Short mmCIF file of C-alpha atoms and ligand atoms in Angstrom, two decimals:
data_model
loop_
_atom_site.label_atom_id
_atom_site.label_comp_id
_atom_site.label_asym_id
_atom_site.label_seq_id
_atom_site.Cartn_x
_atom_site.Cartn_y
_atom_site.Cartn_z
CA MET R 6 68.86 220.54 92.98
CA VAL R 7 69.26 223.43 90.46
CA GLY R 8 72.67 224.49 91.66
CA GLY R 9 74.22 220.99 91.33
CA ILE R 10 72.45 221.04 87.58
CA VAL R 11 74.29 224.88 86.80
CA MET R 12 77.59 223.29 88.70
CA ASN R 13 77.98 220.47 86.77
CA ASN R 14 76.78 222.29 83.45
CA ALA R 15 74.44 219.32 82.89
CA SER R 16 71.88 219.34 79.81
CA GLY R 17 69.75 215.96 79.15
CA MET R 18 68.06 214.11 76.60
CA ASN R 19 66.72 217.17 74.67
CA CYS R 20 69.64 219.71 75.41
CA GLY R 21 72.65 219.03 74.05
CA THR R 22 75.22 222.00 73.54
CA HIS R 23 72.14 224.36 72.60
CA ALA R 24 70.23 224.58 76.04
CA ASN R 25 72.24 223.04 78.09
CA SER R 26 72.58 225.12 81.71
CA ASP R 27 75.90 227.52 80.04
CA LYS R 28 73.22 228.10 77.16
CA MET R 29 70.11 228.97 79.86
CA LEU R 30 72.15 231.03 82.06
CA LEU R 31 71.10 234.65 82.05
CA SER R 32 72.88 235.69 86.02
CA ALA R 33 74.08 234.17 89.02
CA ARG R 34 73.94 235.66 92.67
CA ILE R 35 77.59 234.45 93.79
CA VAL R 36 79.41 234.35 96.88
CA PHE R 37 82.94 234.58 96.74
CA VAL R 38 85.50 232.69 99.11
CA ASP R 39 85.88 236.30 100.96
CA GLY R 40 82.33 236.36 101.38
CA THR R 41 81.64 238.83 99.01
CA ILE R 42 78.51 238.45 97.28
CA LEU R 43 77.76 239.49 93.44
CA ASP R 44 74.50 239.54 91.75
CA THR R 45 75.62 240.06 87.76
CA GLY R 46 71.79 240.15 87.32
CA SER R 47 71.59 243.56 89.31
CA ASP R 48 73.47 246.45 87.90
CA ILE R 49 73.81 248.21 91.36
CA SER R 50 75.50 244.92 92.84
CA LYS R 51 78.32 244.90 89.66
CA GLN R 52 79.12 248.95 90.45
CA GLU R 53 79.75 248.19 94.21
CA PHE R 54 81.67 244.81 92.86
CA LEU R 55 83.50 247.15 90.29
CA LEU R 56 84.60 249.67 93.02
CA ARG R 57 85.75 246.90 95.48
CA HIS R 58 87.10 244.45 93.50
CA ALA R 59 88.82 246.41 90.23
CA GLY R 60 91.58 244.43 89.84
CA PHE R 61 89.43 240.83 90.04
CA ILE R 62 87.92 242.64 87.33
CA THR R 63 91.29 243.76 84.97
CA GLN R 64 92.28 240.12 85.88
CA ILE R 65 89.22 238.11 84.01
CA GLN R 66 89.75 240.55 81.32
CA THR R 67 94.01 240.02 80.94
CA LEU R 68 93.07 236.09 80.86
CA ARG R 69 89.95 237.12 78.02
CA ASP R 70 92.48 239.09 76.11
CA LEU R 71 95.11 236.38 76.19
CA ILE R 72 93.00 233.26 74.90
CA ARG R 73 92.07 236.02 72.29
CA THR R 74 94.97 236.78 70.82
CA ASP R 75 96.41 233.14 70.86
CA GLU R 76 94.23 231.77 67.82
CA GLU R 77 94.83 228.60 68.14
CA LEU R 78 93.98 228.10 71.94
CA SER R 79 90.73 230.41 70.56
CA ALA R 80 90.04 227.40 68.03
CA ARG R 81 90.65 224.72 70.44
CA ILE R 82 88.19 225.78 72.59
CA ARG R 83 86.01 226.70 69.85
CA TYR R 84 86.16 223.19 68.89
CA LYS R 85 86.23 221.22 72.07
CA TYR R 86 82.53 222.71 73.12
CA SER R 87 81.26 222.26 70.07
CA ILE R 88 80.54 219.08 71.45
CA LYS R 89 79.60 218.55 75.54
CA ASN R 90 82.43 218.71 77.75
CA VAL R 91 82.74 219.51 81.56
CA THR R 92 86.13 218.44 81.86
CA GLY R 93 88.05 221.35 83.84
CA LEU R 94 86.63 224.68 84.32
CA ASN R 95 84.26 226.17 81.46
CA LEU R 96 86.71 227.76 79.02
CA LEU R 97 83.99 229.18 76.66
CA PRO R 98 82.87 232.53 78.05
CA PHE R 99 86.72 233.78 77.47
CA ILE R 100 85.33 233.50 74.13
CA ALA R 101 81.27 234.26 74.28
CA PHE R 102 81.21 236.80 76.22
CA ASP R 103 83.20 240.42 75.97
CA ASP R 104 81.32 241.56 79.17
CA PRO R 105 83.75 240.26 82.26
CA PHE R 106 80.38 240.13 84.78
CA ASP R 107 78.87 237.76 82.05
CA ILE R 108 82.46 236.01 81.87
CA ILE R 109 82.31 235.26 85.55
CA THR R 110 78.72 234.02 85.44
CA HIS R 111 79.49 231.82 83.20
CA LEU R 112 82.61 230.37 84.64
CA MET R 113 80.34 229.35 87.38
CA VAL R 114 78.81 226.83 84.90
CA GLY R 115 80.43 223.57 85.62
CA SER R 116 82.87 224.45 88.09
CA GLU R 117 81.98 222.13 90.58
CA GLY R 118 81.94 224.70 93.74
CA THR R 119 85.32 224.69 93.07
CA LEU R 120 85.33 228.76 92.65
CA ALA R 121 82.56 229.44 94.42
CA PHE R 122 78.91 229.23 96.05
CA LEU R 123 76.06 229.91 93.74
CA SER R 124 73.21 231.10 95.47
CA GLU R 125 70.50 231.99 92.68
CA VAL R 126 70.35 231.85 89.12
CA THR R 127 68.26 233.41 86.60
CA MET R 128 67.78 231.20 83.32
CA LYS R 129 66.04 231.35 80.17
CA THR R 130 63.43 228.38 79.81
CA GLU R 131 62.95 226.26 76.24
CA TYR R 132 59.67 225.80 74.27
CA ASP R 133 57.84 222.86 75.19
CA TYR R 134 56.76 221.70 72.12
CA PRO R 135 52.71 220.65 72.49
CA HIS R 136 53.08 217.39 69.82
CA LYS R 137 55.44 215.03 70.52
CA ALA R 138 56.39 211.31 69.18
CA SER R 139 58.95 208.75 69.93
CA ALA R 140 60.06 205.65 68.44
CA MET R 141 62.05 202.37 69.41
CA LEU R 142 64.32 201.57 66.57
CA TYR R 143 66.34 198.20 66.95
CA PHE R 144 69.26 197.18 64.72
CA SER R 145 71.15 194.57 64.35
CA ASP R 146 74.41 196.13 64.58
CA ILE R 147 75.49 198.84 66.73
CA LYS R 148 77.90 200.95 63.77
CA GLU R 149 74.57 200.53 61.58
CA ALA R 150 72.34 202.34 64.84
CA CYS R 151 74.94 204.89 65.53
CA ARG R 152 74.97 205.62 61.19
CA ALA R 153 71.55 205.94 61.78
CA VAL R 154 71.59 208.74 64.36
CA VAL R 155 74.38 210.54 62.63
CA ALA R 156 71.74 210.37 59.88
CA MET R 157 69.12 211.67 61.76
CA LYS R 158 70.79 214.36 63.62
CA LYS R 159 71.47 216.26 59.99
CA LEU R 160 67.84 216.34 59.44
CA THR R 161 66.10 219.98 59.43
CA ASN R 162 62.66 221.48 58.94
CA GLU R 163 62.23 224.54 56.73
CA LYS R 164 62.51 226.43 59.44
CA ASP R 165 66.06 225.10 60.17
CA GLU R 166 64.86 224.00 62.96
CA TRP R 167 66.09 219.95 64.15
CA ILE R 168 63.52 217.30 63.35
CA VAL R 169 64.71 214.91 65.75
CA LYS R 170 65.00 216.16 69.05
CA GLY R 171 66.34 213.41 71.27
CA ALA R 172 68.12 210.10 70.03
CA GLU R 173 69.56 207.51 73.46
CA LEU R 174 71.29 204.75 72.15
CA LEU R 175 70.75 201.61 74.17
CA ASP R 176 73.14 198.82 73.66
CA TRP R 177 72.29 194.79 73.94
CA LYS R 178 73.24 194.90 77.61
CA SER R 179 71.21 197.68 78.29
CA LEU R 180 68.35 196.06 76.86
CA ALA R 181 68.75 193.08 78.79
CA SER R 182 69.17 194.55 81.86
CA VAL R 183 65.26 195.79 81.49
CA ASN R 184 64.42 192.29 79.74
CA ASP R 185 63.52 193.71 76.58
CA SER R 186 62.71 190.68 74.59
CA THR R 187 62.51 191.92 71.30
CA GLY R 188 65.67 189.75 69.72
CA GLU R 189 69.25 188.89 71.24
CA GLY R 190 72.35 190.93 70.90
CA LEU R 191 70.35 194.47 69.41
CA THR R 192 70.98 197.84 69.94
CA ALA R 193 67.97 200.26 70.60
CA VAL R 194 67.76 204.11 69.81
CA LEU R 195 64.64 205.62 71.09
CA THR R 196 64.13 208.21 68.98
CA GLU R 197 61.59 211.83 69.76
CA THR R 198 60.68 214.42 66.98
CA LYS R 199 58.30 217.21 68.43
CA ALA R 200 56.68 220.02 66.72
CA HIS R 201 54.39 222.87 67.34
CA SER R 202 51.56 221.37 65.32
CA LYS R 203 49.72 217.70 64.22
CA GLU R 204 50.69 218.19 60.74
CA GLU R 205 53.98 219.28 61.41
CA LEU R 206 54.86 216.13 63.42
CA ALA R 207 53.67 213.95 60.53
CA GLN R 208 55.48 216.13 58.37
CA ASN R 209 58.73 215.60 60.80
CA ILE R 210 57.70 211.25 61.00
CA THR R 211 57.96 210.75 57.48
CA ALA R 212 61.11 212.92 57.06
CA ILE R 213 63.04 210.55 59.78
CA GLU R 214 60.81 206.98 58.00
CA GLU R 215 62.14 208.30 54.50
CA THR R 216 66.00 208.85 56.12
CA LEU R 217 65.46 205.21 57.80
CA ALA R 218 64.87 203.69 54.58
CA SER R 219 67.54 203.37 53.85
CA PHE R 220 69.18 201.57 57.32
CA ASN R 221 68.91 198.40 58.04
CA THR R 222 66.23 197.80 61.26
CA TYR R 223 65.32 194.87 62.68
CA ILE R 224 61.64 195.51 63.09
CA PRO R 225 59.70 198.35 60.99
CA VAL R 226 59.96 201.59 62.00
CA ARG R 227 57.28 202.73 64.47
CA PHE R 228 56.46 206.38 66.09
CA THR R 229 53.60 206.95 68.23
CA ASP R 230 52.25 210.22 69.44
CA LYS R 231 50.20 208.67 72.57
CA PRO R 232 51.97 209.47 75.53
CA GLU R 233 50.70 206.52 77.64
CA GLU R 234 52.80 204.52 74.68
CA TYR R 235 55.58 206.54 74.40
CA SER R 236 55.78 207.16 77.88
CA LYS R 237 56.75 203.21 78.36
CA TYR R 238 59.64 203.69 76.28
CA TRP R 239 61.16 206.53 78.42
CA ALA R 240 60.94 204.63 81.73
CA ILE R 241 62.28 202.13 80.16
CA ARG R 242 65.45 204.45 79.46
CA SER R 243 65.23 205.90 82.65
CA GLY R 244 65.37 202.91 84.64
CA ILE R 245 68.34 201.40 82.94
CA PHE R 246 70.89 202.84 85.67
CA PRO R 247 69.26 201.58 88.74
CA SER R 248 68.17 198.07 87.19
CA VAL R 249 71.96 197.71 86.26
CA GLY R 250 72.65 199.00 89.59
CA GLY R 251 70.18 196.69 91.41
CA THR R 252 71.40 193.56 90.22
CA ARG R 253 75.02 194.11 90.60
CA GLN R 254 77.06 191.68 92.96
CA PRO R 255 76.54 192.76 96.38
CA GLY R 256 79.21 194.99 97.93
CA THR R 257 80.06 196.09 94.19
CA THR R 258 80.14 199.83 93.12
CA CYS R 259 78.18 200.95 90.35
CA LEU R 260 80.22 202.97 88.58
CA ILE R 261 78.73 205.32 85.43
CA GLU R 262 81.21 207.10 82.87
CA ASP R 263 80.56 209.81 81.03
CA VAL R 264 82.58 210.34 77.52
CA ALA R 265 81.32 212.02 74.74
CA PHE R 266 82.42 212.31 70.53
CA HIS R 267 82.23 214.10 67.51
CA ILE R 268 79.19 213.02 66.17
CA GLU R 269 80.91 211.59 62.69
CA ASP R 270 83.07 209.32 64.60
CA LEU R 271 80.46 207.52 66.74
CA PRO R 272 79.59 204.45 64.62
CA GLU R 273 83.36 203.39 65.17
CA ALA R 274 84.08 204.82 68.57
CA THR R 275 81.02 203.49 69.59
CA ALA R 276 82.07 199.90 68.11
CA GLU R 277 85.52 200.58 70.00
CA LEU R 278 84.11 201.36 73.17
CA GLN R 279 82.13 198.28 73.45
CA GLN R 280 85.14 196.18 72.34
CA LEU R 281 87.48 198.23 74.90
CA ILE R 282 85.07 197.39 77.80
CA ALA R 283 85.18 193.78 76.78
CA ARG R 284 88.76 193.24 76.88
CA HIS R 285 88.95 194.49 80.59
CA GLY R 286 86.30 191.88 81.64
CA TYR R 287 83.35 193.93 82.17
CA ASP R 288 80.82 191.54 81.27
CA ASP R 289 77.71 193.05 82.52
CA ALA R 290 79.05 196.69 81.72
CA CYS R 291 76.39 198.75 79.51
CA ILE R 292 76.37 201.39 77.10
CA TYR R 293 73.49 203.65 76.29
CA GLY R 294 72.89 207.48 76.38
CA HIS R 295 72.34 210.28 74.35
CA ALA R 296 73.74 209.25 71.29
CA LEU R 297 72.28 212.38 69.06
CA GLU R 298 75.30 214.24 71.18
CA GLY R 299 78.02 211.40 70.92
CA ASN R 300 77.66 211.41 74.82
CA TYR R 301 77.43 208.09 76.20
CA HIS R 302 77.67 206.83 79.89
CA PHE R 303 78.68 203.03 80.38
CA ILE R 304 77.94 201.53 83.69
CA ILE R 305 80.41 199.42 85.54
CA ASN R 306 79.79 197.32 88.71
CA GLN R 307 83.60 197.52 90.11
CA SER R 308 84.88 195.64 93.38
CA PHE R 309 87.23 197.93 95.15
CA SER R 310 88.27 194.90 97.51
CA THR R 311 91.09 193.96 96.15
CA ASP R 312 94.54 195.28 94.47
CA ALA R 313 94.09 193.68 91.45
CA GLU R 314 89.93 194.94 91.29
CA VAL R 315 91.71 198.38 91.48
CA LYS R 316 94.43 197.77 88.82
CA ARG R 317 91.92 196.56 86.12
CA TYR R 318 89.57 199.47 86.40
CA GLU R 319 92.87 201.71 86.81
CA GLU R 320 93.59 200.00 83.16
CA LEU R 321 90.38 200.35 81.80
CA MET R 322 90.48 204.35 82.54
CA ASN R 323 93.99 204.19 80.61
CA ASP R 324 91.94 203.13 77.80
CA VAL R 325 89.28 205.10 77.89
CA LYS R 326 91.74 207.98 78.04
CA THR R 327 93.84 206.78 74.90
CA LEU R 328 90.21 205.98 73.11
CA VAL R 329 88.57 209.48 73.98
CA VAL R 330 91.29 211.72 74.21
CA ASP R 331 94.02 210.69 71.92
CA LYS R 332 92.51 208.84 69.27
CA TYR R 333 89.06 211.27 68.80
CA ASP R 334 89.87 214.18 70.86
CA GLY R 335 86.58 213.32 72.43
CA SER R 336 85.05 214.65 75.93
CA LEU R 337 86.30 212.52 79.06
CA LYS R 338 83.47 214.19 80.79
CA ALA R 339 80.42 215.59 79.27
CA GLU R 340 77.76 216.29 81.57
CA HIS R 341 78.35 214.76 84.91
CA GLY R 342 81.58 216.92 86.44
CA THR R 343 85.17 216.13 86.35
CA GLY R 344 84.90 215.64 90.09
CA ARG R 345 88.28 213.41 91.72
CA ASN R 346 87.93 210.63 89.01
CA MET R 347 88.77 213.13 85.55
CA ALA R 348 91.35 215.39 87.78
CA PRO R 349 94.25 213.71 86.98
CA PHE R 350 93.30 213.78 83.57
CA VAL R 351 92.85 217.69 82.57
CA LYS R 352 95.51 218.53 81.11
CA TYR R 353 96.08 215.59 79.08
CA GLU R 354 92.72 215.87 77.63
CA TRP R 355 92.74 220.45 76.69
CA GLY R 356 96.83 220.11 76.97
CA GLU R 357 99.36 222.92 78.98
CA LYS R 358 98.03 226.32 77.52
CA ALA R 359 94.46 225.65 78.06
CA TYR R 360 95.02 223.99 81.62
CA GLU R 361 97.02 226.67 82.62
CA ILE R 362 94.26 229.39 82.38
CA MET R 363 92.01 227.19 84.11
CA LYS R 364 94.32 227.92 86.94
CA ALA R 365 94.71 230.96 86.89
CA VAL R 366 90.97 231.30 87.03
CA LYS R 367 91.24 228.79 90.30
CA ALA R 368 93.59 230.97 91.96
CA LEU R 369 91.81 234.09 91.00
CA PHE R 370 88.90 232.89 93.00
CA ASP R 371 89.97 230.47 95.60
CA PRO R 372 94.07 231.34 96.08
CA GLN R 373 93.97 229.79 99.25
CA ASN R 374 92.44 226.79 97.58
CA LEU R 375 89.46 226.32 100.05
CA LEU R 376 86.83 225.51 97.55
CA ASN R 377 86.62 222.00 97.10
CA PRO R 378 90.08 221.17 97.39
CA GLY R 379 91.10 217.80 94.93
CA VAL R 380 88.47 218.38 92.52
CA ILE R 381 89.01 219.46 89.46
CA PHE R 382 92.68 220.05 89.89
CA ASN R 383 94.77 217.44 91.80
CA ASP R 384 98.24 217.14 91.68
CA ASP R 385 97.99 213.39 92.60
CA PRO R 386 97.94 211.85 88.92
CA LEU R 387 96.46 208.47 91.09
CA CYS R 388 93.92 210.13 92.77
CA HIS R 389 91.72 208.08 91.14
CA ILE R 390 92.19 205.12 92.13
CA LYS R 391 92.02 206.10 95.60
CA ASN R 392 89.57 206.90 98.52
CA PHE R 393 87.19 204.83 96.95
CA LYS R 394 83.77 204.80 98.75
CA PRO R 395 83.15 201.68 100.50
CA LEU R 396 79.75 199.90 100.29
CA PRO R 397 80.20 197.43 102.88
CA LEU R 398 77.53 194.53 102.91
CA THR R 399 74.92 195.46 105.61
CA ASN R 400 71.60 194.13 105.14
CA PRO R 401 70.40 192.27 102.26
CA HIS R 402 67.50 194.54 102.37
CA VAL R 403 68.96 197.36 101.47
CA ASP R 404 72.32 195.90 100.01
CA LYS R 405 70.85 196.11 96.48
CA CYS R 406 70.80 199.80 97.20
CA ILE R 407 73.01 201.93 94.68
CA GLU R 408 72.09 205.18 96.61
CA CYS R 409 70.88 207.19 93.37
CA GLY R 410 68.33 209.14 95.41
CA PHE R 411 65.61 208.66 93.26
CA CYS R 412 63.24 207.86 96.33
CA GLU R 413 64.08 211.76 98.27
CA VAL R 414 61.72 213.17 96.21
CA ASN R 415 58.77 210.95 97.47
CA CYS R 416 60.04 210.51 101.07
CA LEU R 417 58.28 211.28 103.73
CA THR R 418 60.74 211.53 106.31
CA CYS R 419 63.15 213.65 103.80
CA GLY R 420 64.18 216.74 105.49
CA PHE R 421 62.01 215.95 108.98
CA THR R 422 64.71 213.20 109.85
CA LEU R 423 66.64 210.98 107.49
CA SER R 424 65.65 210.24 104.24
CA SER R 425 65.36 206.28 103.35
CA ARG R 426 68.84 206.78 101.64
CA GLN R 427 70.77 208.46 104.51
CA ARG R 428 69.94 205.43 106.65
CA ILE R 429 70.88 203.22 103.89
CA VAL R 430 74.22 204.99 104.16
CA LEU R 431 74.78 205.39 108.13
CA ARG R 432 73.53 201.65 108.49
CA ARG R 433 76.57 201.11 105.62
CA GLU R 434 79.11 203.29 107.94
CA ILE R 435 77.59 201.44 111.10
CA SER R 436 78.81 198.10 109.59
CA ARG R 437 82.09 199.73 108.25
CA LEU R 438 82.74 200.74 111.60
CA LYS R 439 81.85 197.40 113.05
CA GLN R 440 83.91 195.03 110.25
CA ASN R 441 86.82 197.40 110.93
CA GLY R 442 86.50 196.45 114.63
CA ASN R 443 85.27 199.98 115.59
CA ASP R 444 82.64 201.20 117.91
CA PRO R 445 80.03 203.04 116.09
CA ASN R 446 78.63 204.99 118.51
CA ALA R 447 82.00 206.27 119.25
CA SER R 448 81.88 207.58 115.51
CA PRO R 449 81.77 211.54 115.11
CA LEU R 450 78.67 211.17 114.04
CA TYR R 451 77.22 210.87 116.99
CA LYS R 452 79.12 212.59 119.35
CA ASN R 453 76.43 215.29 119.97
CA ASN R 454 73.78 213.05 120.02
CA THR R 455 71.93 211.34 122.67
CA VAL R 456 70.15 209.03 119.93
CA THR R 457 72.13 205.93 119.09
CA PRO R 458 72.50 204.48 116.06
CA GLU R 459 70.69 201.64 116.44
CA THR R 460 67.59 202.97 118.07
CA ARG R 461 67.40 205.24 115.16
CA LEU R 462 68.06 202.47 112.87
CA ALA R 463 67.10 199.45 113.94
CA PRO R 464 63.92 198.79 112.55
CA GLU R 465 63.62 197.03 108.97
CA THR R 466 60.22 199.27 108.62
CA ALA R 467 62.13 202.53 108.74
CA PHE R 468 63.05 201.65 105.46
CA VAL R 469 60.34 202.98 102.79
CA GLN R 470 59.72 201.23 99.63
CA CYS R 471 62.46 201.98 96.71
CA PRO R 472 60.72 203.35 94.07
CA VAL R 473 62.96 202.23 91.69
CA PRO R 474 60.92 198.75 89.87
CA TRP R 475 63.80 197.01 88.91
CA VAL R 476 65.67 197.58 92.69
CA SER R 477 62.54 197.19 94.60
CA THR R 478 61.27 193.69 93.24
CA GLN R 479 65.22 192.96 95.15
CA ALA R 480 65.93 195.37 97.34
CA THR R 481 64.46 197.79 99.84
C1 LIG P 502 70.71 208.86 87.85
C2 LIG P 502 71.63 209.88 87.23
C3 LIG P 502 71.24 210.67 86.14
C4 LIG P 502 71.36 211.43 85.85
N1 LIG P 502 71.25 211.83 84.33
C5 LIG P 502 72.14 213.18 83.46
C6 LIG P 502 71.21 213.55 82.47
O1 LIG P 502 70.77 213.03 81.47
N2 LIG P 502 72.04 214.73 82.05
C7 LIG P 502 73.23 215.50 82.65
O2 LIG P 502 73.46 216.53 82.38
N3 LIG P 502 73.33 215.13 83.95
C8 LIG P 502 72.48 213.89 84.13
N4 LIG P 502 73.78 213.30 86.08
C9 LIG P 502 74.33 214.35 86.53
C10 LIG P 502 74.43 215.35 86.95
O3 LIG P 502 74.87 216.16 86.35
C11 LIG P 502 74.02 215.95 88.56
O4 LIG P 502 73.38 214.56 89.32
C12 LIG P 502 73.09 216.37 88.92
O5 LIG P 502 72.38 217.79 88.13
C13 LIG P 502 73.73 217.41 90.17
O6 LIG P 502 72.87 218.06 90.98
P1 LIG P 502 73.07 217.83 92.90
O7 LIG P 502 72.06 218.30 93.38
O8 LIG P 502 73.10 216.16 92.69
O9 LIG P 502 74.29 218.24 93.02
P2 LIG P 502 75.80 217.23 93.50
O10 LIG P 502 75.71 216.41 93.04
O11 LIG P 502 75.21 217.75 95.17
O12 LIG P 502 76.61 218.60 93.42
C14 LIG P 502 77.52 218.89 91.98
C15 LIG P 502 78.77 219.43 91.97
O13 LIG P 502 78.27 220.42 92.37
C16 LIG P 502 78.80 221.81 93.41
N5 LIG P 502 77.74 222.20 93.90
C17 LIG P 502 76.05 222.00 93.98
N6 LIG P 502 75.56 223.13 94.32
C18 LIG P 502 76.56 224.12 94.57
C19 LIG P 502 75.72 225.35 94.66
N7 LIG P 502 74.69 225.74 95.24
N8 LIG P 502 77.35 226.54 94.91
C20 LIG P 502 78.81 225.86 94.53
N9 LIG P 502 78.41 224.51 94.05
C21 LIG P 502 77.79 223.74 94.58
C22 LIG P 502 78.84 220.35 94.29
O14 LIG P 502 80.17 220.65 95.63
C23 LIG P 502 79.56 219.09 93.32
O15 LIG P 502 80.64 219.50 92.98
C24 LIG P 502 72.78 212.52 86.05
C25 LIG P 502 72.98 211.73 87.36
C26 LIG P 502 72.40 210.84 88.06
C27 LIG P 502 72.54 210.34 89.70
S1 LIG P 503 66.40 203.12 98.11
FE1 LIG P 503 66.78 205.18 97.16
S2 LIG P 503 68.73 205.28 96.65
FE2 LIG P 503 68.61 202.99 97.21
S3 LIG P 503 68.15 202.43 95.11
FE3 LIG P 503 65.91 202.94 95.79
S4 LIG P 503 65.54 204.63 94.70
FE4 LIG P 503 67.65 204.77 94.70
#
């Protein structure tokens, strides 16, 4: 949903830091915790706000000036946001904008519902180039693949536009998860270029091929501008998450992490991340994502059923923190939001001064800590290893479901009654209650409902076909 996208500062395959939610946002209609409504796209609304909440505006200006007079902090903020970063609250607006209303608008971005409710946004749109081509590049060595990405990122045309618009890395585990049979142990980089005209597209492809000539590719570089061909590459890329999730051990949780490195660090950092994950024994984990922006996701299928498994996860996260923050000064979260998982590490990544500013912003917007408590700001240093969402076994037909929600856009019953995913969530909850010796009919979920969970959920036919091919062959 648009609210969630802006609240996470989501971006995507082509957006980087130049066209993420923050860069595309023009104005917002904000509902504050006390019910005050501010539409930063309306002069009348801004004047009213100024009359009634002059103190709020003054405090925003004070924080802005405090940051700007501190050169070290200002430089740190600029450096941190030179790559994707959604760890903590968004501090960039204090540097990027003078107007307090612009600052308020952009403070919303990435705030994950911790500051106010967003009921409307006005955003710019990106130009959709009419001519596109993609190539699946294969490398025998992951470092070589990253070096090629670093080289491709530097390519620009005479208008000073980037030639390569997207470069998505898929490590060999990712390729294996979608049954790619090109070769053993390869790394792929799905590369995309776009142009205003056919001639420009051809020039772009030539420039990329010339750059890649000095790299060791496993098979010859071949771009295609045929949508029926390149859409298959992109379908492979989109299928990684559900495919890895669909093949996990029943009862484990599919976790997706989201780190970013500065592009010059990519070759070393990627190889080290791969070794780190292997060192912790996550044999089926894979690394993939937006390499052009130094932003990787890695997926692990984690059990939380024993203390030993929770410990293993904790140790992994501590090592990730050391690698990303201490060694490479990168982002622990790039586009998925801090949540509770990274809340204990916000201060660690940003340092004391920046963290204090974030806390001051939170206190200004939500003095009673009513909005999404525990998200982004959490005093419990171990909150990331507590209160795990359980995924109890419930039915072989649905145990593979990772609750990704891809089916909901096509779900006939979503919004009318429960969606397929919601049915699965409730079935799991019923199983969890039963396994713990509780009566699901006594659950607060049903206390005002004359329909019992069984009558709502019993028929197997209640589940629609899962649209994710890799999952659907084995699951719902
Ligand atoms: C399979 C998958 C692939 C993804 N790929 C990408 C990707 O390529 N690039 C990328 O950037 N991100 C990606 N994401 C993460 C992405 O940022 C979020 O999943 C998504 O954009 C959030 O939208 P949502 O509607 O699901 O929000 P939710 O998860 O429902 O909400 C996100 C946060 O915002 C808050 N929130 C939501 N709406 C409002 C509102 N109106 N007002 C105030 N607070 C609100 C919620 O409380 C929550 O804290 C991916 C996620 C998944 C599951
Ligand atoms: S059933 Fe829906 S929520 Fe579950 S894995 Fe398939 S697409 Fe995702």
